């Protein structure tokens, strides 16, 4: 199981049969340039981060990331050189959507009024505390956005993809992507405003 970009590569994953092993399918140089180990080393961290921001739970994150790269291993020759991130982001989005469907009927884990409780006030190194708090609070706010808004917000605001590329990934018109981004910004700002009010009411920043 993939655990961390710093851990040894899961050789069993790219030891499986994949299109890359088929002769005459593509020039050898192209296959080598898009080898699965290279994709994993270069893109695992961003894929795992994206999956988390799309709502994949920490307990399912490793499995979901491995699924993304397993899909990549089977479609290695479909990946256009230079567009590896776009391909992996598209697969990650679909994997995240599948995970969301699985937990659609699960009870809500927290309410907006409980968000301040994510702030850990126990003594700890300030820098680590701030980083953990910011990440947890961001994930919690993103969790409140509908997936169609959350997707464009994450891809544009956090991953830096242009609207045209997001529209291509989502298979929607550019105008629709722009409209969703505008609505996502408004919804994000509203959730943050409520969170700030709740924190202030408890004497927290």
C-alpha positions as CSV (number, residue, x, y, z in Angstrom):
1,X,0.0,0.0,0.0
2,X,1.3,3.5,-0.8
3,X,1.9,5.3,2.4
4,X,4.1,8.3,1.8
5,X,6.2,9.8,-1.1
6,X,9.2,9.3,1.1
7,X,8.5,5.5,1.6
8,X,9.9,2.9,-0.7
9,X,8.1,2.6,-3.9
10,X,5.3,-0.1,-4.0
11,X,7.0,-2.2,-6.6
12,X,4.0,-4.6,-6.7
13,X,1.9,-1.8,-8.2
14,X,4.1,-1.3,-11.3
15,X,5.1,-4.9,-11.4
16,X,1.6,-5.7,-12.7
17,X,0.9,-6.1,-16.4
18,X,0.2,-2.8,-18.0
19,X,0.0,-1.4,-21.5
20,X,3.5,-0.1,-21.2
21,X,4.7,-3.7,-21.7
22,X,3.0,-4.1,-25.1
23,X,5.5,-3.8,-28.0
24,X,4.8,-1.6,-30.9
25,X,2.2,0.4,-28.9
26,X,4.5,3.5,-28.7
27,X,8.1,4.5,-29.1
28,X,10.3,3.2,-26.4
29,X,11.5,6.7,-25.5
30,X,7.9,7.8,-24.8
31,X,7.2,4.8,-22.6
32,X,10.3,5.4,-20.6
33,X,9.5,9.1,-20.2
34,X,6.1,8.2,-18.7
35,X,7.1,5.3,-16.5
36,X,4.9,4.6,-13.6
37,X,7.7,4.9,-11.0
38,X,8.6,8.4,-12.3
39,X,4.9,9.4,-12.2
40,X,4.6,8.2,-8.6
41,X,7.8,10.0,-7.4
42,X,6.9,13.2,-9.1
43,X,3.1,13.4,-8.5
44,X,2.2,11.3,-5.5
45,X,2.3,14.2,-3.0
46,X,0.0,16.4,-5.2
47,X,-2.4,13.6,-5.9
48,X,-2.7,12.7,-2.2
49,X,-3.2,16.4,-1.3
50,X,-5.9,16.8,-4.0
51,X,-7.7,13.7,-2.9
52,X,-7.8,15.0,0.7
53,X,-9.1,18.3,-0.5
54,X,-11.8,16.5,-2.5
55,X,-13.0,14.9,0.7
56,X,-11.3,11.5,0.8
57,X,-10.9,10.6,4.5
58,X,-7.4,10.0,6.0
59,X,-8.3,6.3,6.5
60,X,-9.0,5.9,2.8
61,X,-6.3,8.3,1.4
62,X,-3.6,5.7,0.8
63,X,-6.0,3.3,-1.0
64,X,-7.5,6.1,-3.1
65,X,-4.0,7.3,-4.1
66,X,-3.0,3.8,-5.1
67,X,-6.1,3.5,-7.2
68,X,-5.2,6.7,-9.1
69,X,-1.7,5.3,-10.0
70,X,-3.2,1.9,-10.8
71,X,-5.4,3.5,-13.3
72,X,-2.4,5.4,-14.7
73,X,-0.5,2.1,-15.0
74,X,-3.2,0.7,-17.2
75,X,-3.5,3.8,-19.3
76,X,0.1,4.8,-19.4
77,X,0.2,5.2,-23.2
78,X,-2.8,7.5,-23.1
79,X,-1.0,10.1,-21.1
80,X,0.2,12.9,-23.3
81,X,3.8,13.9,-22.3
82,X,3.6,17.3,-20.5
83,X,0.1,16.7,-19.4
84,X,0.7,14.2,-16.7
85,X,-0.8,16.4,-13.9
86,X,-4.0,17.0,-15.9
87,X,-4.5,13.3,-16.4
88,X,-3.8,12.4,-12.8
89,X,-6.0,15.2,-11.5
90,X,-8.9,13.9,-13.7
91,X,-8.4,10.4,-12.3
92,X,-8.1,11.7,-8.8
93,X,-11.4,13.6,-9.2
94,X,-13.3,10.5,-10.3
95,X,-11.8,8.4,-7.5
96,X,-12.8,11.1,-5.0
97,X,-16.4,11.2,-6.5
98,X,-16.6,7.4,-6.1
99,X,-15.5,7.7,-2.4
100,X,-18.1,10.5,-1.9
101,X,-20.9,8.2,-3.3
102,X,-19.8,5.5,-0.8
103,X,-20.3,7.8,2.2
104,X,-23.2,9.8,0.9
105,X,-25.6,8.1,3.4
106,X,-23.2,8.3,6.3
107,X,-24.1,10.7,9.1
108,X,-22.5,14.2,9.1
109,X,-19.3,14.0,11.2
110,X,-19.5,17.6,12.4
111,X,-21.6,20.7,12.3
112,X,-20.4,24.1,11.4
113,X,-20.8,25.2,15.0
114,X,-18.3,22.5,16.0
115,X,-15.6,23.7,13.6
116,X,-13.8,25.8,16.3
117,X,-13.3,22.5,18.2
118,X,-10.8,21.6,15.5
119,X,-8.4,24.2,16.9
120,X,-6.1,22.3,19.3
121,X,-5.3,24.6,22.2
122,X,-3.0,22.1,23.9
123,X,0.6,23.2,24.3
124,X,2.8,22.2,21.3
125,X,5.4,23.8,19.0
126,X,3.7,26.9,17.6
127,X,4.7,26.3,14.0
128,X,3.4,22.8,13.9
129,X,0.2,23.8,15.6
130,X,-0.5,26.6,13.2
131,X,0.1,24.3,10.2
132,X,-2.1,21.6,11.5
133,X,-4.8,24.0,12.5
134,X,-4.8,25.7,9.1
135,X,-4.9,22.4,7.2
136,X,-7.7,21.0,9.4
137,X,-9.8,24.1,9.2
138,X,-9.3,24.4,5.4
139,X,-10.4,20.8,5.0
140,X,-13.4,21.4,7.2
141,X,-14.5,24.5,5.3
142,X,-14.1,22.7,2.0
143,X,-16.2,19.9,3.3
144,X,-19.1,22.3,3.5
145,X,-19.0,23.1,-0.2
146,X,-21.1,21.0,-2.7
147,X,-18.7,18.8,-4.8
148,X,-19.3,20.7,-8.1
149,X,-18.3,24.0,-6.4
150,X,-15.5,22.4,-4.3
151,X,-13.9,20.9,-7.4
152,X,-13.5,24.2,-9.3
153,X,-12.5,26.0,-6.1
154,X,-9.7,23.5,-5.2
155,X,-8.4,23.2,-8.8
156,X,-8.3,27.0,-9.4
157,X,-7.6,28.6,-6.0
158,X,-5.4,25.9,-4.4
159,X,-3.9,24.0,-7.3
160,X,-3.6,26.9,-9.7
161,X,-5.2,25.4,-12.8
162,X,-6.7,27.8,-15.3
163,X,-10.4,27.8,-15.8
164,X,-10.1,26.4,-19.4
165,X,-8.2,23.4,-18.1
166,X,-10.8,22.9,-15.3
167,X,-13.6,23.0,-17.8
168,X,-11.7,20.4,-19.9
169,X,-11.3,18.1,-16.8
170,X,-15.0,18.5,-15.8
171,X,-16.2,18.3,-19.4
172,X,-18.2,21.4,-19.0
173,X,-18.3,24.8,-20.9
174,X,-15.8,27.4,-19.8
175,X,-18.7,29.7,-18.9
176,X,-20.1,27.0,-16.5
177,X,-16.7,26.5,-14.9
178,X,-16.4,30.3,-14.4
179,X,-19.9,30.5,-12.9
180,X,-19.2,27.6,-10.5
181,X,-15.9,29.3,-9.4
182,X,-17.8,32.5,-8.6
183,X,-20.4,30.6,-6.6
184,X,-17.7,28.6,-4.9
185,X,-15.9,31.8,-3.8
186,X,-19.1,33.2,-2.4
187,X,-20.0,30.0,-0.5
188,X,-16.4,29.7,0.8
189,X,-16.4,33.3,2.1
190,X,-19.8,32.7,3.8
191,X,-18.6,29.6,5.6
192,X,-15.3,31.3,6.6
193,X,-17.3,34.3,8.0
194,X,-19.4,32.0,10.1
195,X,-16.3,30.2,11.3
196,X,-14.7,33.5,12.3
197,X,-17.7,34.5,14.2
198,X,-17.8,31.2,16.1
199,X,-14.1,31.5,16.9
200,X,-14.4,35.1,18.2
201,X,-17.4,34.1,20.3
202,X,-15.2,31.6,22.1
203,X,-12.3,33.9,22.5
204,X,-10.2,32.2,19.9
205,X,-8.5,33.5,16.8
